[in-house]
PDB file of C-alpha atoms in Angstrom:
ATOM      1  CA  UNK E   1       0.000   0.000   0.000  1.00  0.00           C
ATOM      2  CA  UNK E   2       1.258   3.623  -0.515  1.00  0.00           C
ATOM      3  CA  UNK E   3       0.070   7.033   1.656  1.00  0.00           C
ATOM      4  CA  UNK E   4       0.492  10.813   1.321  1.00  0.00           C
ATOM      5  CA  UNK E   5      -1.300  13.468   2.643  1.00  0.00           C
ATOM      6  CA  UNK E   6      -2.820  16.353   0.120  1.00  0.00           C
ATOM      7  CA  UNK E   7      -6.058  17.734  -0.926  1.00  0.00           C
ATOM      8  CA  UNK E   8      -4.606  20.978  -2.628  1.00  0.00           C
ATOM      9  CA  UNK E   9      -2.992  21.661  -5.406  1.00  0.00           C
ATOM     10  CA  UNK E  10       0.999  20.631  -4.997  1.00  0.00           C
ATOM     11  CA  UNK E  11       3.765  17.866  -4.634  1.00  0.00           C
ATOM     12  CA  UNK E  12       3.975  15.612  -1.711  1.00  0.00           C
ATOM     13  CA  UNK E  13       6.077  12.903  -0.618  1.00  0.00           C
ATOM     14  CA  UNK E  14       4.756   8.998  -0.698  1.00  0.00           C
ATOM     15  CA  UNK E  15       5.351   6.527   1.723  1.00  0.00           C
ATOM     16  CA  UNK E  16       4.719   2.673   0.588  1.00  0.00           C
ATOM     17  CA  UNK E  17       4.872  -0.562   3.120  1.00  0.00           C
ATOM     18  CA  UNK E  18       3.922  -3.888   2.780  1.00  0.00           C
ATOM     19  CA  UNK E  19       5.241  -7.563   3.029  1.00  0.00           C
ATOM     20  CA  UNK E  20       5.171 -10.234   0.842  1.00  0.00           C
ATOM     21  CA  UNK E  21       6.395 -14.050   2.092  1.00  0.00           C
ATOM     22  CA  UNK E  22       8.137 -14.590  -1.541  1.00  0.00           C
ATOM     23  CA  UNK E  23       9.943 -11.593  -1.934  1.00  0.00           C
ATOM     24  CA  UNK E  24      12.088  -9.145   0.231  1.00  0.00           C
ATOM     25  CA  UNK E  25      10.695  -6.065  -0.561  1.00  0.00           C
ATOM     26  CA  UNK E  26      12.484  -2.691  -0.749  1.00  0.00           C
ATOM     27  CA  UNK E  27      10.424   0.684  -0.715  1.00  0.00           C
ATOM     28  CA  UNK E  28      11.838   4.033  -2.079  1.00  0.00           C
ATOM     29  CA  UNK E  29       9.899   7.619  -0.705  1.00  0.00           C
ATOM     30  CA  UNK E  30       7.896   8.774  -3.934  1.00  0.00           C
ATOM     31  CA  UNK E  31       6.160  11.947  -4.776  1.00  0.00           C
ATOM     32  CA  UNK E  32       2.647  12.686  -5.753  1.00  0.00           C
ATOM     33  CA  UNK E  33       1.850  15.492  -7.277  1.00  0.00           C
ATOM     34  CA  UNK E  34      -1.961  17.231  -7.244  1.00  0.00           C
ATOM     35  CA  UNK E  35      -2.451  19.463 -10.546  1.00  0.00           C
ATOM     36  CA  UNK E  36      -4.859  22.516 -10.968  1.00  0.00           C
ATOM     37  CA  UNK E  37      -8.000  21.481 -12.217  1.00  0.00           C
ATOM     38  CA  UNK E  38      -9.133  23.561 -15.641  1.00  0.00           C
ATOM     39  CA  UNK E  39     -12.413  25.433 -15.495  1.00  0.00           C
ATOM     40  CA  UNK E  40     -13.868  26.801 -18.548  1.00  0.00           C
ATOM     41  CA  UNK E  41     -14.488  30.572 -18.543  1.00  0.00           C
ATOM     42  CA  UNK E  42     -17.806  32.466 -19.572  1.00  0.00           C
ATOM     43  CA  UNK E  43     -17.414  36.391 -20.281  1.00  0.00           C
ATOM     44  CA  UNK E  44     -19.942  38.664 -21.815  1.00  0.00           C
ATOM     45  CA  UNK E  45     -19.557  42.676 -22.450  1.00  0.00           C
ATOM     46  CA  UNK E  46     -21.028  45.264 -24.946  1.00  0.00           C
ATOM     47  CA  UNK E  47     -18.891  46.851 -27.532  1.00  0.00           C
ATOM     48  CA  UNK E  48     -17.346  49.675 -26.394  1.00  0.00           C
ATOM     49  CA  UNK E  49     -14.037  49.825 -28.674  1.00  0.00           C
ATOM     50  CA  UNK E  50     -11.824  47.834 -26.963  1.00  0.00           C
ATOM     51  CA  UNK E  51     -10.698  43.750 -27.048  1.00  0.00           C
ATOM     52  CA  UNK E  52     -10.187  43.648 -23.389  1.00  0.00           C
ATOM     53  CA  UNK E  53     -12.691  42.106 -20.898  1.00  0.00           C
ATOM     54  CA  UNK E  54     -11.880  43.432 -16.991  1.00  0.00           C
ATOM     55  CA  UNK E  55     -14.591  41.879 -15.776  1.00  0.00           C
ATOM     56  CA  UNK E  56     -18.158  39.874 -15.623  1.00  0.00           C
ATOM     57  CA  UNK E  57     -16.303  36.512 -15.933  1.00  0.00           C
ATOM     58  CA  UNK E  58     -18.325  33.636 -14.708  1.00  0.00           C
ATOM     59  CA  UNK E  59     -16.351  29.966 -14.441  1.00  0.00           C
ATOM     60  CA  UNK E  60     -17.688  26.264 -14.216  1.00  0.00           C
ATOM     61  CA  UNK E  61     -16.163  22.907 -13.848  1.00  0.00           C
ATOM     62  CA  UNK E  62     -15.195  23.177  -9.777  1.00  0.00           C
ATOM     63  CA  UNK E  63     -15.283  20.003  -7.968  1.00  0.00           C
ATOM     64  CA  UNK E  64     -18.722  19.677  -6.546  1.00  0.00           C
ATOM     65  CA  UNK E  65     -19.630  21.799  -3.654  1.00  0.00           C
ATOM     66  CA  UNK E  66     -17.021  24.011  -3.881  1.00  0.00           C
ATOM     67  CA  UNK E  67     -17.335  27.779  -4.767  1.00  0.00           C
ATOM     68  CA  UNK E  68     -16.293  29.140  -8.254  1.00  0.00           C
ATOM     69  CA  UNK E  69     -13.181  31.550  -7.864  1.00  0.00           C
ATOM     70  CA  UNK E  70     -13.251  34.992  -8.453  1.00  0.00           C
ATOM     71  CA  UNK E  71     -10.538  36.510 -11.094  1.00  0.00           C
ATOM     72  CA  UNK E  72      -8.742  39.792 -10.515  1.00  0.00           C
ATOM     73  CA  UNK E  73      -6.634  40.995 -13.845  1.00  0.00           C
ATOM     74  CA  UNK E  74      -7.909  40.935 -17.659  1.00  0.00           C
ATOM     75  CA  UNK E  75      -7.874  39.504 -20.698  1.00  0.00           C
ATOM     76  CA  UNK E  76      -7.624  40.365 -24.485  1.00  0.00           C
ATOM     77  CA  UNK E  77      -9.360  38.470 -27.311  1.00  0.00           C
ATOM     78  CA  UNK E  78      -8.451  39.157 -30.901  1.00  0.00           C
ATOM     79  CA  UNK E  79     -10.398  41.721 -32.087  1.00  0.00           C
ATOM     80  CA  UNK E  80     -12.470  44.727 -30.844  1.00  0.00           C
ATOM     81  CA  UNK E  81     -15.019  43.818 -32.657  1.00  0.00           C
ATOM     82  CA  UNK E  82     -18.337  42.336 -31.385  1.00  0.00           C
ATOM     83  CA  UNK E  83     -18.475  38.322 -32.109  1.00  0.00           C
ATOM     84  CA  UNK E  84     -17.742  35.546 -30.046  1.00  0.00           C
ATOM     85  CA  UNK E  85     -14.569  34.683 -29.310  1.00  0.00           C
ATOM     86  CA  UNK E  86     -13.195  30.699 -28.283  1.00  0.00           C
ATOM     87  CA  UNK E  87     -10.136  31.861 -26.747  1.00  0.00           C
ATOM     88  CA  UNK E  88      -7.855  34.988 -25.252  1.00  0.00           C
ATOM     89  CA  UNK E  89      -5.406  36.475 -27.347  1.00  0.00           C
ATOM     90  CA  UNK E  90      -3.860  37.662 -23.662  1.00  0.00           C
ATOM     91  CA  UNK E  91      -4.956  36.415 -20.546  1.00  0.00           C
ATOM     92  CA  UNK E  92      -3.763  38.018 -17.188  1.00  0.00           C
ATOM     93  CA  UNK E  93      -6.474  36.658 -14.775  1.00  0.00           C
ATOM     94  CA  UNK E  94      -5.352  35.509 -11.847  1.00  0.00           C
ATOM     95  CA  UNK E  95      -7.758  33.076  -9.899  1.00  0.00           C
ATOM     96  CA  UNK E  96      -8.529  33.409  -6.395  1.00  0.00           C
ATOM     97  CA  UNK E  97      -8.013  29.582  -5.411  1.00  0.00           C
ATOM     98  CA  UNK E  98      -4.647  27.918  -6.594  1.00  0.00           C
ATOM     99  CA  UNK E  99      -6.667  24.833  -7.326  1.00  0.00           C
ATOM    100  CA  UNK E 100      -8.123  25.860 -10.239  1.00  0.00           C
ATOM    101  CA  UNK E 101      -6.605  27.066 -13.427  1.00  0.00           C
ATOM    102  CA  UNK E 102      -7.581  28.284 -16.695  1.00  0.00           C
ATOM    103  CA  UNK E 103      -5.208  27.050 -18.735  1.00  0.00           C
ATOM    104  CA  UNK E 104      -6.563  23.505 -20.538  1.00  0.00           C
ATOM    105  CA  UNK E 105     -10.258  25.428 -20.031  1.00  0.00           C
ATOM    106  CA  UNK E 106     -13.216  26.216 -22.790  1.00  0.00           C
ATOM    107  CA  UNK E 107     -13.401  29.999 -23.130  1.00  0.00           C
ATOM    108  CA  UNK E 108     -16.637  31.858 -24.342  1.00  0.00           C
ATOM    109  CA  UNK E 109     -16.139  35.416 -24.932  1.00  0.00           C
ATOM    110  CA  UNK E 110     -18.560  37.687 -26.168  1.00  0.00           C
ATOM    111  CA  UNK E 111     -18.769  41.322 -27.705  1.00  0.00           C
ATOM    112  CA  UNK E 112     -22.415  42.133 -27.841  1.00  0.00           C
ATOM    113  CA  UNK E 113     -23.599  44.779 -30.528  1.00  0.00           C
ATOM    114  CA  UNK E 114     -24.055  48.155 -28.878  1.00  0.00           C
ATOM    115  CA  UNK E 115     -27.828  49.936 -29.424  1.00  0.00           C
ATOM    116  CA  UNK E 116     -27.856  53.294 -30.551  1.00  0.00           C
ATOM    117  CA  UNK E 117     -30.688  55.736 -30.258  1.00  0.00           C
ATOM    118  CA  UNK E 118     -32.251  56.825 -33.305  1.00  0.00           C
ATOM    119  CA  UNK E 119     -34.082  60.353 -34.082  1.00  0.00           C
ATOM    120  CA  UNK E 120     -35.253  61.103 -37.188  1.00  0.00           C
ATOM    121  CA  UNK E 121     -38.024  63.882 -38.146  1.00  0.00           C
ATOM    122  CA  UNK E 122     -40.161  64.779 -42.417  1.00  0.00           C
ATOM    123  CA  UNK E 123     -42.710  66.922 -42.461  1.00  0.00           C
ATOM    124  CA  UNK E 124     -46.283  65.833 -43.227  1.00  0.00           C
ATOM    125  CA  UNK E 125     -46.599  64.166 -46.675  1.00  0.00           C
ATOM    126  CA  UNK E 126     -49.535  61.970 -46.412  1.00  0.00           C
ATOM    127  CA  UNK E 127     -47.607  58.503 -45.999  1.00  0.00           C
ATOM    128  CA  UNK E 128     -45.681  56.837 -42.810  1.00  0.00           C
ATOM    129  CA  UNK E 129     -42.264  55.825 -44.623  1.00  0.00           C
ATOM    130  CA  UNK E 130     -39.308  57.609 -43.128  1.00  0.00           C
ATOM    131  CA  UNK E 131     -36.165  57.181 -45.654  1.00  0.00           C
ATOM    132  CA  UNK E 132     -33.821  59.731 -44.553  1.00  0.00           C
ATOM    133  CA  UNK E 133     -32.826  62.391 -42.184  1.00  0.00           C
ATOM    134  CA  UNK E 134     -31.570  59.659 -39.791  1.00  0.00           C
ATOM    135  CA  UNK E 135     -29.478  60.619 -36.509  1.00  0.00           C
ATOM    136  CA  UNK E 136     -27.813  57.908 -34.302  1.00  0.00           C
ATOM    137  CA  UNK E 137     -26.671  58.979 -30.899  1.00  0.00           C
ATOM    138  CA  UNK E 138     -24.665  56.551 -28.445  1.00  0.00           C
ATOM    139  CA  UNK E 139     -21.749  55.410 -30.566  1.00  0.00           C
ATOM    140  CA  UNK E 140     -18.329  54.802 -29.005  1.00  0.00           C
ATOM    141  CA  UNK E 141     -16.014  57.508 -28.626  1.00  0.00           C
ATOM    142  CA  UNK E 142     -15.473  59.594 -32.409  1.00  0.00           C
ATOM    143  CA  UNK E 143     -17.194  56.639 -34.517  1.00  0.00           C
ATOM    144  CA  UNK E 144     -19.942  57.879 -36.556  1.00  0.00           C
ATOM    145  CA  UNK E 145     -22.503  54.677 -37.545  1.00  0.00           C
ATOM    146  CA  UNK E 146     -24.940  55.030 -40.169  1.00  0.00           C
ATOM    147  CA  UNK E 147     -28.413  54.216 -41.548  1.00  0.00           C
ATOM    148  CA  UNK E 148     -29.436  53.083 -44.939  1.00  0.00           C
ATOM    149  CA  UNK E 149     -32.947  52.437 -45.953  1.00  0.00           C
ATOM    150  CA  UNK E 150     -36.450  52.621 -44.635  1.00  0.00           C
ATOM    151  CA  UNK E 151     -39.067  52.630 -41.619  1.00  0.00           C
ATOM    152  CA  UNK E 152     -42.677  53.289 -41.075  1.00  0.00           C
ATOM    153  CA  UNK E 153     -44.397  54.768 -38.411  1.00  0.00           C
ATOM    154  CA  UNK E 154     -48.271  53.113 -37.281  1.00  0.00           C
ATOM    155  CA  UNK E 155     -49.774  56.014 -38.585  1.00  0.00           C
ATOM    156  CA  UNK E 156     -49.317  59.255 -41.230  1.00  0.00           C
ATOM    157  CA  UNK E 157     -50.400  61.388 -39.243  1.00  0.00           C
ATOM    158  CA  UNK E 158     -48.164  64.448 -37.987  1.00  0.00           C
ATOM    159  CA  UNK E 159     -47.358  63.097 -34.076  1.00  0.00           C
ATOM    160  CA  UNK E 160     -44.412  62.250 -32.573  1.00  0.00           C
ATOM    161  CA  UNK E 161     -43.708  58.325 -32.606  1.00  0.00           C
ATOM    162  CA  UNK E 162     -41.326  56.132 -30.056  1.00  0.00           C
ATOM    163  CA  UNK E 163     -41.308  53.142 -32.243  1.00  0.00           C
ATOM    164  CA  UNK E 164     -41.585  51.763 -36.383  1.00  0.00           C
ATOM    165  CA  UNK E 165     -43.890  49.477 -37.180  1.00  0.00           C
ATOM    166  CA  UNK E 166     -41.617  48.157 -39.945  1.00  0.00           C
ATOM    167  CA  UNK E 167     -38.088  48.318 -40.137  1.00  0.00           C
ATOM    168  CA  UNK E 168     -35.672  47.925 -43.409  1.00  0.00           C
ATOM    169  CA  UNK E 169     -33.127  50.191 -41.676  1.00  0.00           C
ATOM    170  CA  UNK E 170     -29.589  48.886 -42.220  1.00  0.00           C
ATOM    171  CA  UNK E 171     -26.435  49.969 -40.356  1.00  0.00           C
ATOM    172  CA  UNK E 172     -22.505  50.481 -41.812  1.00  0.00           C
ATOM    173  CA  UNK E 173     -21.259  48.938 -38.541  1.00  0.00           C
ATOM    174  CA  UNK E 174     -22.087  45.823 -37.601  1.00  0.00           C
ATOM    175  CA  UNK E 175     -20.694  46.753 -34.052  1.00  0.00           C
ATOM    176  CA  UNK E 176     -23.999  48.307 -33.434  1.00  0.00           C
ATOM    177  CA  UNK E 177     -27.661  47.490 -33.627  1.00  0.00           C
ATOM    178  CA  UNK E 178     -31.122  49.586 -33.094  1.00  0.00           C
ATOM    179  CA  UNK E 179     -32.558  46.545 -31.190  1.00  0.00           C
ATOM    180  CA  UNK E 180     -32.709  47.624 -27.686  1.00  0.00           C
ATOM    181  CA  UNK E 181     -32.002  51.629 -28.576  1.00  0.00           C
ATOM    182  CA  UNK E 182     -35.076  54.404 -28.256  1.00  0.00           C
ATOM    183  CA  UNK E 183     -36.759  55.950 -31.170  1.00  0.00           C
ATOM    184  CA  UNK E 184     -37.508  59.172 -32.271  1.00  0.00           C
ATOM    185  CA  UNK E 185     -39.895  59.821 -35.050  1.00  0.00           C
ATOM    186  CA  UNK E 186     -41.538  63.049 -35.423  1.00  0.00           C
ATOM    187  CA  UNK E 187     -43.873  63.747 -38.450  1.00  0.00           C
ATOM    188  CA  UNK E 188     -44.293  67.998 -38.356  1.00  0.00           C
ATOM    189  CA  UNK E 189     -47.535  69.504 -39.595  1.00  0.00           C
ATOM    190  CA  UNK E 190     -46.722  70.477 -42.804  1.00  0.00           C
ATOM    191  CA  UNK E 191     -47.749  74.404 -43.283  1.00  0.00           C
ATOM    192  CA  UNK E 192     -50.086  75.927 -45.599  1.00  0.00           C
ATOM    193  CA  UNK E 193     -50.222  79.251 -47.876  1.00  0.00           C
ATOM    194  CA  UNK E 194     -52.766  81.415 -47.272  1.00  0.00           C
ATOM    195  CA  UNK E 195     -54.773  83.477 -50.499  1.00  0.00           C
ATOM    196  CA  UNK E 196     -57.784  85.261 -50.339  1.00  0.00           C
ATOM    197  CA  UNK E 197     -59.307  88.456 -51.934  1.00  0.00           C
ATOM    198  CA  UNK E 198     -62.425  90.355 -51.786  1.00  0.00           C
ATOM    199  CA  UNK E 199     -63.721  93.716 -53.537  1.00  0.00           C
ATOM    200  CA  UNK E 200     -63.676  96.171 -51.277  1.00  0.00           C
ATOM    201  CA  UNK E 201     -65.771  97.394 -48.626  1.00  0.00           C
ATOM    202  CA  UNK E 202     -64.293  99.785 -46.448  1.00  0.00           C
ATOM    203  CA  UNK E 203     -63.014  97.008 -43.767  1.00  0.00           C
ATOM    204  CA  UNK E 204     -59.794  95.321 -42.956  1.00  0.00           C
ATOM    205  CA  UNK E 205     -62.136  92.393 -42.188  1.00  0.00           C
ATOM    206  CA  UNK E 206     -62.143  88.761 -44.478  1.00  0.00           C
ATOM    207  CA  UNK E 207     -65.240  86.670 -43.455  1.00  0.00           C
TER     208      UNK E 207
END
């Protein structure tokens, strides 16, 4: 039979002992060594310009009944760009219990699309299609998204409207998205000229 003591993560010594009536039997001290067990890591942020993750990051794959760790530190995927990423280009996490490590783990990471707000505003002209005039608001930093196309407002009527009730509206970035942003749709009264004459009568007055 051999014994060591160890639950954690390190390298401890071995002791065997036995007999055998056959054989004289010689035991040697060993070593046993207890490795970090991989735990695949979960990490989900909106776009916001930048490939690094500093927090949110949610692990599985503990031994039963113990906690998950917590992670101090960062890590980089490859690109800034929202996607989902199956690894870190640069990871500098740092897990709170030496049993656990990430290395050997499944990685998840995801850049979400970012909403932007959209305002856009026509004067009356007897139909609900907006195709133009369109102003995003909530972009990162200096970037300057787009839209291409059309929407439609529920009615034609001049009102101000907080939702389309179609949408054909494309963006130039595919960082962002107008699901989950507000809306802005204002139809203006359209104005009206104004002639009328009379012969006159001595008043001021039009009836």
């Amino acid at each position: 039979s051999a014994s060591g003591q160890g639950i954690n993560t390190g390298t401890y010594t071995t002791t065997a002992s036995g007999v055998d009536s056959n054989y004289i039997l010689t035991f040697v001290p060993g070593t046993l060594r207890i490795s970090p067990k991989p735990l695949n890591t979960l990490v989900t942020k909106t776009y916001d310009g930048s490939s690094t993750f500093n927090s949110g990051f949610v692990f599985s794959g503990t031994v039963t009944g113990e906690t998950s760790p917590t992670a101090t530190g960062s890590a980089t995927v490859s690109s800034q760009n929202a996607g989902l990423y199956s690894s870190f280009a640069t990871n500098g996490l740092t897990l709170s219990n030496s049993n656990y490590t990430l290395s050997g783990g499944l990685v998840s990471a995801t850049i979400n699309q970012k909403p932007l707000n959209l305002s856009t505003t026509k004067t009356y002209d007897g139909n609900t299609t907006f195709s133009n005039n369109f102003t995003l608001s909530g972009a990162v930093g200096a970037e300057t998204p787009a839209a291409t196309g059309t929407a439609d407002v529920s009615s034609k009527n001049a009102a101000t409207y907080t939702a389309f009730a179609t949408n054909n509206l494309s963006l130039n970035d595919s960082n962002y998205t107008l699901n989950g942003g507000t809306i802005s749709a204002i139809i203006n009264k359209k104005p009206l000229n104004t002639l009328v004459t009379k012969t006159y009568d001595g008043s001021s007055t039009f009836n």
